[in-house]
Coordinates of C-alpha atoms in Angstrom, one line a residue:
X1418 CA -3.7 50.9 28.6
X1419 CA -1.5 50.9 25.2
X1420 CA 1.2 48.8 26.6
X1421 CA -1.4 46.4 28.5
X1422 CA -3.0 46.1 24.7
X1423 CA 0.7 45.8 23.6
X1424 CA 1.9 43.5 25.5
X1425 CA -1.7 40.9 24.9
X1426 CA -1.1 41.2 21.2
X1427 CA 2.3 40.7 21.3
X1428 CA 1.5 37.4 23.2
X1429 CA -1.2 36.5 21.0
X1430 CA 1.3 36.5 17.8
X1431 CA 4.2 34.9 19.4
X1432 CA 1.2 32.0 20.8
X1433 CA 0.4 31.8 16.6
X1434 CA 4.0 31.6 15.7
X1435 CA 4.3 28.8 18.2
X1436 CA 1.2 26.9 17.0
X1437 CA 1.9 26.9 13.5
X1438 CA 6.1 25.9 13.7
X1439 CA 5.3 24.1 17.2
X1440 CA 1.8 22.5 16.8
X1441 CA 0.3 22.6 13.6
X1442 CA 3.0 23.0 11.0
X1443 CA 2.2 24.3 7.5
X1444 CA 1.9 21.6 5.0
X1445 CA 4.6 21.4 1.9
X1446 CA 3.7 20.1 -1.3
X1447 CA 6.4 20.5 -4.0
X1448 CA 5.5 21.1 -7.2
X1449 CA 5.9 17.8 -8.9
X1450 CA 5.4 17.2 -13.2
X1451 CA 4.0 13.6 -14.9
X1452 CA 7.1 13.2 -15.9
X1453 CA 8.4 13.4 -12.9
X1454 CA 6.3 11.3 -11.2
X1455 CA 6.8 8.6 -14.0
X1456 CA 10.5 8.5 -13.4
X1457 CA 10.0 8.0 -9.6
X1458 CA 7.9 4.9 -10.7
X1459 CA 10.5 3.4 -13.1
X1460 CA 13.3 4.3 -11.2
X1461 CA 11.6 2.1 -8.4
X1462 CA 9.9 -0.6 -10.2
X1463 CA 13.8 -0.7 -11.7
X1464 CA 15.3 -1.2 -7.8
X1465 CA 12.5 -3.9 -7.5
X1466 CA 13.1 -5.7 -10.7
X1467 CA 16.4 -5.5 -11.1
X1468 CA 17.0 -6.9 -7.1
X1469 CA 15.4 -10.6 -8.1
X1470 CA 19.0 -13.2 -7.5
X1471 CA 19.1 -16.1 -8.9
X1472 CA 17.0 -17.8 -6.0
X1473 CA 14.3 -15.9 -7.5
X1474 CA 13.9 -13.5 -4.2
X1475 CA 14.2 -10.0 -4.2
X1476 CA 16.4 -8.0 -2.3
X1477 CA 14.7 -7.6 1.1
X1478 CA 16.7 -4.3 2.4
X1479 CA 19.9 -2.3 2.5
X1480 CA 21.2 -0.6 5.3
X1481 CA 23.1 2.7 4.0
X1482 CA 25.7 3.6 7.2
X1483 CA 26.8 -0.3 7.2
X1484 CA 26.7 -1.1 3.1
X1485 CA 25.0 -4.6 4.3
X1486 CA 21.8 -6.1 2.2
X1487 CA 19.3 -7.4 5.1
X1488 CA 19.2 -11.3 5.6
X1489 CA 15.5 -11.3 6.3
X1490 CA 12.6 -12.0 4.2
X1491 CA 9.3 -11.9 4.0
X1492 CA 6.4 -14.2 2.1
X1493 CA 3.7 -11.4 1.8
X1494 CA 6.8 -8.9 1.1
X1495 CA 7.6 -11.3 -2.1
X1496 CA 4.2 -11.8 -3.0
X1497 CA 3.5 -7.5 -2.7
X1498 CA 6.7 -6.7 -4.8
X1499 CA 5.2 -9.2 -7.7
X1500 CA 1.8 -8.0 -7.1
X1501 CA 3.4 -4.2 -7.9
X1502 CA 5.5 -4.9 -10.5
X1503 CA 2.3 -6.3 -12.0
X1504 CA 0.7 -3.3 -11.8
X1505 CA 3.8 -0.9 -13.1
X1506 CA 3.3 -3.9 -16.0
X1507 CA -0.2 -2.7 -16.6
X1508 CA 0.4 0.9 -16.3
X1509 CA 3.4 1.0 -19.0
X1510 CA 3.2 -2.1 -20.8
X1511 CA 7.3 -2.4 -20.7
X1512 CA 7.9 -6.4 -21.2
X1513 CA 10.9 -5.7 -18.6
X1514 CA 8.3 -5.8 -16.0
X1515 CA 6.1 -8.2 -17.0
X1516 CA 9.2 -10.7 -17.0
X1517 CA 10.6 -9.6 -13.7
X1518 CA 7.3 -10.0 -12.2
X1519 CA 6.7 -13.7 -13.2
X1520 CA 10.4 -14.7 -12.2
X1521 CA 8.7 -13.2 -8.5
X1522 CA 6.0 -15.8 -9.3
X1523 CA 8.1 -19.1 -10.5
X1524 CA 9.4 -18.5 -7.0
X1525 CA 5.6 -19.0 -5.5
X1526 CA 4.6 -21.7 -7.8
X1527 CA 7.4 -23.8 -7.2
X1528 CA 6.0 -23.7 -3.3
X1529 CA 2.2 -24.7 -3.7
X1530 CA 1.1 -27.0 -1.9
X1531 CA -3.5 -28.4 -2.0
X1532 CA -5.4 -30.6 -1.2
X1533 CA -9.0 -30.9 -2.7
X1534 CA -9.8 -28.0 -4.4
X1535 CA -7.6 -25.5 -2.7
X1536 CA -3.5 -24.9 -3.7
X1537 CA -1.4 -22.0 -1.4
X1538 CA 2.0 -21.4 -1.6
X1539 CA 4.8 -20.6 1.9
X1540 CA 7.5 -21.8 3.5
X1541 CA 7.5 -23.8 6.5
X1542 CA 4.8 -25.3 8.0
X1543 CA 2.2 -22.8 7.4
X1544 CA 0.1 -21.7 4.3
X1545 CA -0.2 -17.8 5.2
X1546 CA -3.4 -16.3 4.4
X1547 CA -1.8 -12.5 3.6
X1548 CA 0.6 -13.8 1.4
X1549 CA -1.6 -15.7 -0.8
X1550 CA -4.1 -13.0 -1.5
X1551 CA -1.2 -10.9 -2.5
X1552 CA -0.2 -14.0 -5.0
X1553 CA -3.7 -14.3 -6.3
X1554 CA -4.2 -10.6 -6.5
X1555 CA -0.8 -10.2 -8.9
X1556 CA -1.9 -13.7 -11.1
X1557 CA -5.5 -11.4 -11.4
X1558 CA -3.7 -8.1 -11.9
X1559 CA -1.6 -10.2 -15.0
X1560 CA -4.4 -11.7 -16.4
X1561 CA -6.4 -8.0 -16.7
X1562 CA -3.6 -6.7 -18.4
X1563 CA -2.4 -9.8 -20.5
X1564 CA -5.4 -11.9 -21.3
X1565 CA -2.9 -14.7 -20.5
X1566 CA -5.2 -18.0 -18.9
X1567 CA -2.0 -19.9 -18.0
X1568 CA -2.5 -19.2 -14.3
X1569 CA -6.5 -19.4 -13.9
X1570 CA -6.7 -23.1 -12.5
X1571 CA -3.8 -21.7 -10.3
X1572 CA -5.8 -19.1 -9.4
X1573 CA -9.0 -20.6 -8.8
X1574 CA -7.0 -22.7 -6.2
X1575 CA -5.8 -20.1 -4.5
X1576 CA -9.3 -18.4 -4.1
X1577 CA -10.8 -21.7 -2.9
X1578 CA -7.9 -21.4 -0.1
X1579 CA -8.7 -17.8 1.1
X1580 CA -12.8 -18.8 1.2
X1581 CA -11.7 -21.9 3.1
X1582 CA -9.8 -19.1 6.0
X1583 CA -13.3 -17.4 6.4
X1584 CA -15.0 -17.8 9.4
X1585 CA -19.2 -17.7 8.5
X1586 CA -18.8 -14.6 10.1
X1587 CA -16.4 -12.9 7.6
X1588 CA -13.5 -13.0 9.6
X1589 CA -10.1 -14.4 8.1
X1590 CA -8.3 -16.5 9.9
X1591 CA -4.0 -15.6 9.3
X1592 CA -2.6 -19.1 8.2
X1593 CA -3.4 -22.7 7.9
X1594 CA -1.3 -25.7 9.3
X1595 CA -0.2 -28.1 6.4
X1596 CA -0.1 -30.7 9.3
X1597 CA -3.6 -30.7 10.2
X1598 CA -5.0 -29.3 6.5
X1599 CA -7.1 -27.0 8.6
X1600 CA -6.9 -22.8 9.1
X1601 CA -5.1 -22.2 12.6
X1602 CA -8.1 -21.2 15.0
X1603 CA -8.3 -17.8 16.7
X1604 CA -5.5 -16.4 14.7
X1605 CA -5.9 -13.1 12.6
X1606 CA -3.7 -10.7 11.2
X1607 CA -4.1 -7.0 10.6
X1608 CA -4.2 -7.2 7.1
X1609 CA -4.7 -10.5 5.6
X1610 CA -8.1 -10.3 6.0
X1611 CA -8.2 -7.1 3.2
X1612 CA -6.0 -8.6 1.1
X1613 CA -8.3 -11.4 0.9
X1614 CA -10.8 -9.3 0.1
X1615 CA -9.7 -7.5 -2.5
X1616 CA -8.2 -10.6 -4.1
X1617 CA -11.6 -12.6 -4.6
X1618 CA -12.8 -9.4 -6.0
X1619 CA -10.1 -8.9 -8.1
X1620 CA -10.7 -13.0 -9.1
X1621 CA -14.1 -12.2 -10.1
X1622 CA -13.3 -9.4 -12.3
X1623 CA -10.9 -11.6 -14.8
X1624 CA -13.0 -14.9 -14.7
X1625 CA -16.7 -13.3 -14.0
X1626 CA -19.7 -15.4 -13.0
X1627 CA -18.0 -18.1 -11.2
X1628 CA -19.0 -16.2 -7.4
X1629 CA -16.0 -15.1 -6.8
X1630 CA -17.3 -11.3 -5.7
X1631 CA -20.1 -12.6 -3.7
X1632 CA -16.9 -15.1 -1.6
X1633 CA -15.6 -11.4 -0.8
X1634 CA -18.7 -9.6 0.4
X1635 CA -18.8 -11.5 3.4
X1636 CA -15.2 -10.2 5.1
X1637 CA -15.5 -6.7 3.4
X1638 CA -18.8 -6.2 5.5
X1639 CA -16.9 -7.9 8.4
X1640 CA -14.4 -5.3 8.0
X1641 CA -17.0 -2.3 7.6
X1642 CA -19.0 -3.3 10.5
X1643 CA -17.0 -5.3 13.5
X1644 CA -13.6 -6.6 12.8
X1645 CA -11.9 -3.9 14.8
X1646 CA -13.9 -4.9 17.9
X1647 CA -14.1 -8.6 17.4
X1648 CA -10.3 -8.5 16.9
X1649 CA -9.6 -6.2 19.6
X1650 CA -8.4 -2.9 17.8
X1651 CA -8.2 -0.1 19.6
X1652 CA -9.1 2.4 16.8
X1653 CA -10.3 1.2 13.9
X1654 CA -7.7 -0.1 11.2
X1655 CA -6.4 1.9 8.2
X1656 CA -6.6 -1.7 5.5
X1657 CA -5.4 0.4 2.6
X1658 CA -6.1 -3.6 1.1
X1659 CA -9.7 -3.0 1.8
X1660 CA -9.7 0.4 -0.2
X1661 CA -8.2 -1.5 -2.8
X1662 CA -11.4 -4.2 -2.5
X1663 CA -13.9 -1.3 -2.3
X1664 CA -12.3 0.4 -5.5
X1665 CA -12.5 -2.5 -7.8
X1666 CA -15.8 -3.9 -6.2
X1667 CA -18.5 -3.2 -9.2
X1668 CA -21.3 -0.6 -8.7
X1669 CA -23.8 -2.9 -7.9
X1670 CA -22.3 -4.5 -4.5
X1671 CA -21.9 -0.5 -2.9
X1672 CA -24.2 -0.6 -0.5
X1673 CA -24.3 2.0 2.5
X1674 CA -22.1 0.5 4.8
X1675 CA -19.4 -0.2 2.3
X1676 CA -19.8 3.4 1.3
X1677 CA -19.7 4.8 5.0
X1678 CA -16.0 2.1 5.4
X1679 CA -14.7 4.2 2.5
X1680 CA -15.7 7.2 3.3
X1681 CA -14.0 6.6 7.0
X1682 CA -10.7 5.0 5.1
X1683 CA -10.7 7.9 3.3
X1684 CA -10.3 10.6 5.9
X1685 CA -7.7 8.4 7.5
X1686 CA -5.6 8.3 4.9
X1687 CA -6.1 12.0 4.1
X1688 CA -5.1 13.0 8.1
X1689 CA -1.8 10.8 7.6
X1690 CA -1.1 12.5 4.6
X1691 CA -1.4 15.6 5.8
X1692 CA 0.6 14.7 8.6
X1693 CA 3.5 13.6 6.7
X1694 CA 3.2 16.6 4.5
X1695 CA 4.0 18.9 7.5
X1696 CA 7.2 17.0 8.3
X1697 CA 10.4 18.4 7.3
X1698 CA 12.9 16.2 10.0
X1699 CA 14.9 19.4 10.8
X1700 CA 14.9 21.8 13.7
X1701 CA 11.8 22.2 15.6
X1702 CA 10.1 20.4 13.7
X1703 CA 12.2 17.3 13.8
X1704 CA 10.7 17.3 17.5
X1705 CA 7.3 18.0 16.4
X1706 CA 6.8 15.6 13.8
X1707 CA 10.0 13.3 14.1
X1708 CA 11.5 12.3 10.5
X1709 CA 9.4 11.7 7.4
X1710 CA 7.9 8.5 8.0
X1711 CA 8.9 4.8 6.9
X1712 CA 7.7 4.7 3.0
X1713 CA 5.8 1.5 3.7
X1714 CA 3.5 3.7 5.8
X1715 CA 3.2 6.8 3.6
X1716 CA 2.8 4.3 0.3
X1717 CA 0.0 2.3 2.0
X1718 CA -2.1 5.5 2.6
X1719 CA -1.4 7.1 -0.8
X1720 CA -2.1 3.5 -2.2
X1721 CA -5.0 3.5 -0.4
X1722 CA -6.8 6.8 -0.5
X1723 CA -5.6 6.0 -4.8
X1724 CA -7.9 3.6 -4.5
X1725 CA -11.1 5.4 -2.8
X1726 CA -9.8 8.1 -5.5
X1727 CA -11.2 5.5 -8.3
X1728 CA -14.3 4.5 -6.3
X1729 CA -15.3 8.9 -5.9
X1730 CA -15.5 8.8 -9.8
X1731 CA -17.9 6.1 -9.6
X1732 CA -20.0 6.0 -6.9
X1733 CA -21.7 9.5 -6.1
X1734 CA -22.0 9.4 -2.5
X1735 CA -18.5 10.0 -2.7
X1736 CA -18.1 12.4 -4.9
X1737 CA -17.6 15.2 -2.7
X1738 CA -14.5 13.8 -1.5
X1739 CA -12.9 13.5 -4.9
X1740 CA -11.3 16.9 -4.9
X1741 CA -9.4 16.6 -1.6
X1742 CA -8.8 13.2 -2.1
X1743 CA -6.7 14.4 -5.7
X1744 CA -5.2 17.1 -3.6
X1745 CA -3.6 14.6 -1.2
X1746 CA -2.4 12.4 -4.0
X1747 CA -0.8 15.0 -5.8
X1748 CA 1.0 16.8 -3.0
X1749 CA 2.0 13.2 -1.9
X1750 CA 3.5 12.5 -5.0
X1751 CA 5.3 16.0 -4.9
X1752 CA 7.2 15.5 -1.6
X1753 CA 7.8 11.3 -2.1
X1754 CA 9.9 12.4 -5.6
X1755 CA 11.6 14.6 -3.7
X1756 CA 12.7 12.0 -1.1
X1757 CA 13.4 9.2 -3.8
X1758 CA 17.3 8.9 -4.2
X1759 CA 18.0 9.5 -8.0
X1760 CA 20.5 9.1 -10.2
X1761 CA 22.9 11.9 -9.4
X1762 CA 22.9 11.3 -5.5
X1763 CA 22.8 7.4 -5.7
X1764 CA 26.3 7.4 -7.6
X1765 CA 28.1 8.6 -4.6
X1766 CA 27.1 6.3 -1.9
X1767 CA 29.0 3.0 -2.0
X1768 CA 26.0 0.8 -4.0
X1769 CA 24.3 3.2 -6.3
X1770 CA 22.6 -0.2 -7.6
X1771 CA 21.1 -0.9 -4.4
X1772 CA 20.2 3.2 -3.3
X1773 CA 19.5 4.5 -7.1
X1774 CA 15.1 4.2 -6.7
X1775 CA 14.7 3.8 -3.2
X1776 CA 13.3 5.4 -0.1
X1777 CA 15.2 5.2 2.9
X1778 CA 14.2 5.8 6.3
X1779 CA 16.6 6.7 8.9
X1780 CA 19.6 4.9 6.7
X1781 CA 17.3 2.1 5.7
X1782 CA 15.4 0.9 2.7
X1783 CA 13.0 -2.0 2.6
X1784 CA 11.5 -3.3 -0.3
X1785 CA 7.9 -3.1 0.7
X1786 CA 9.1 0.7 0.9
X1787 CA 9.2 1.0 -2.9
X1788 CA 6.3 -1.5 -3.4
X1789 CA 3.6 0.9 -1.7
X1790 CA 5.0 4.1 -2.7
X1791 CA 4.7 2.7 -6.0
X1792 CA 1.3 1.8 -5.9
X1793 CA 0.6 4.9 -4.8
X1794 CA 2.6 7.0 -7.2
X1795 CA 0.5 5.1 -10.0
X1796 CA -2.7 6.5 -8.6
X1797 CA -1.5 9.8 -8.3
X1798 CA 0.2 10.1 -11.9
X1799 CA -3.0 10.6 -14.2
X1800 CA -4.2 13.0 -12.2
X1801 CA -1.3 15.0 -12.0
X1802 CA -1.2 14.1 -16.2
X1803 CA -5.0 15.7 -16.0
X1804 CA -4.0 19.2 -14.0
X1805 CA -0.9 19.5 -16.7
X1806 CA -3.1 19.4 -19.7
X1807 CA -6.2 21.5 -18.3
X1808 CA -3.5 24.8 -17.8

């Protein structure tokens, strides 16, 4: 009977140590200081910045095992790295950033194109929807944290052109055809349609009573109720750009669904936290959880649940979620500083200027991968600031 009882419990703790290394790995959260954390954002915003050529374009990517810069590019990529810089800009009020970010702009404005009341800026043949939200929401972020009105007629251009891509029933359609002057029918894209959103809202925050916020409410109850069956989603989408709508969308527009769409971005993004937290890319539980993931995935939920993060302190249906919400900030912020390449590594790889700042994943950086773990390290920062001082 002992050994039968024996030989059961003996089972039942080698089936535990299984499902904790095998299944459900432990999370890790490094410890991780404000300063720290502020270094990561400069040393990043510093890659971003200090990558702009002479064309005005940023570095797009660097591959590590081959020492080549990527040829590609990417409209919405340029427009997000201007849009971050912005906000690194508003967060720390060095100049450096402010400059860097409007070279990333020149580049836009010398590509508008209008007609009517509407200017959007591309390449091609195409006006593209995603890109130009990202534009209008830097030019919004720069005049919240400058005062500057240089670019409002610019911006009230652009806004006209993302209200002109909405379908009546919210939808947003990806890009318009300079050929025709109309939006190209039955196209979407995964996440134009947020960063629409959240640009109009971000519009009618720095030039108020013009109906910019009311444009938006349209597509962000599109989004809260049906675009992920209209469009064809499987599971609903994580728009880390519609968290960032919801979070700067004022008191008096959160009504119940747009509370119960960031309630369900929320938990997403705290899962895929989570998730990356338990990954280590060694050993077992390389096989388990693969390698940390792309940063451009990790930054867009930490970006994300950063903004829901602003939205718990207002609205107080959501205040329960605040303090798990600050818990997945923080131990994101501890285990991205630990991946960043600083300093000390960076000056024994053959570019330090092109490593020094950056994520890499699997040998490659991209520049979206600093851009969104930016973002998302400047949500996370004041609340690490705020544990610090309340030891």
């Amino acid at each position: 009977m002992r050994r039968r009882l024996a030989f059961h419990a003996s089972l039942w703790l080698v089936g535990a140590a299984v499902l904790r290394v095998a299944v459900v790995p432990a999370e890790i959260c490094p410890p991780v200081t404000a300063a720290e954390v502020e270094q990561a954002i400069v040393l990043a915003a510093d890659w971003m910045a200090g990558g702009i050529g002479d064309d005005g374009r940023y570095v797009y990517g660097y591959d590590l095992e081959t020492d080549e810069e990527s040829p590609d590019y990417n409209s919405a990529r340029h427009a997000g790295v201007t849009m971050s810089l912005y906000q690194v800009y508003e967060a720390t009020g060095d100049p450096a950033y402010l400059e860097a970010a409007d070279t990333g702009t020149a580049y836009m404005l010398a590509r508008l194109d209008g007609a009517g009341d509407w200017v959007a800026w591309g390449e091609g043949g195409t006006r593209p929807t995603g890109a130009n939200g990202l534009f209008l929401a830097g030019l919004a972020l720069r005049k919240r944290s400058t005062g500057d009105p240089v670019h409002d007629d610019v911006m009230r251009g652009v806004g006209a052109f993302l209200v002109g891509q909405r379908e009546p029933s919210g939808a947003v359609l990806s890009s318009l055809s300079l050929t025709t002057g109309e939006p190209i029918p039955g196209r979407y894209g995964p996440f134009a349609t947020g960063e629409a959103a959240w640009a109009l809202v971000l519009l009618g925050q720095v030039l108020p009573g013009e109906g910019w916020i009311e444009a938006a409410l349209p597509t962000i109850d599109y989004i809260a109720t049906r675009r992920d069956r209209v469009e064809g989603y499987i599971a609903r989408l994580p728009d880390h750009w519609a968290a960032y709508a919801l979070g700067d969308l004022p008191g008096e527009y959160l009504d119940e669904e747009r509370l119960a769409l960031a309630a369900r971005l929320a938990g997403y993004f705290g899962m895929r936290l989570r998730f990356e937290a338990s990954r280590t890319g060694e050993g077992v539980n390389l096989w388990v959880r693969w390698y940390p993931g792309p940063p451009a995935g990790v930054g867009t939920a930490g970006e994300g649940i950063g903004a829901l993060h602003q939205l718990s302190g207002r609205a107080p249906e959501l205040a329960a979620l605040r303090p798990n919400i600050e818990d997945r900030l923080v131990c994101t912020a501890g285990f991205m500083v630990e991946r960043q390449i600083g300093p000390d590594e960076a000056a024994a790889l053959p570019r330090p200027e092109l490593a020094e700042g950056a994520w890499f994943y699997r040998g490659f950086t991209q520049m979206d991968g600093q851009q969104h773990v930016v973002s998302a390290l400047l949500a996370a920062l004041p609340i690490v600031e705020a544990r610090e001082g309340s030891r």
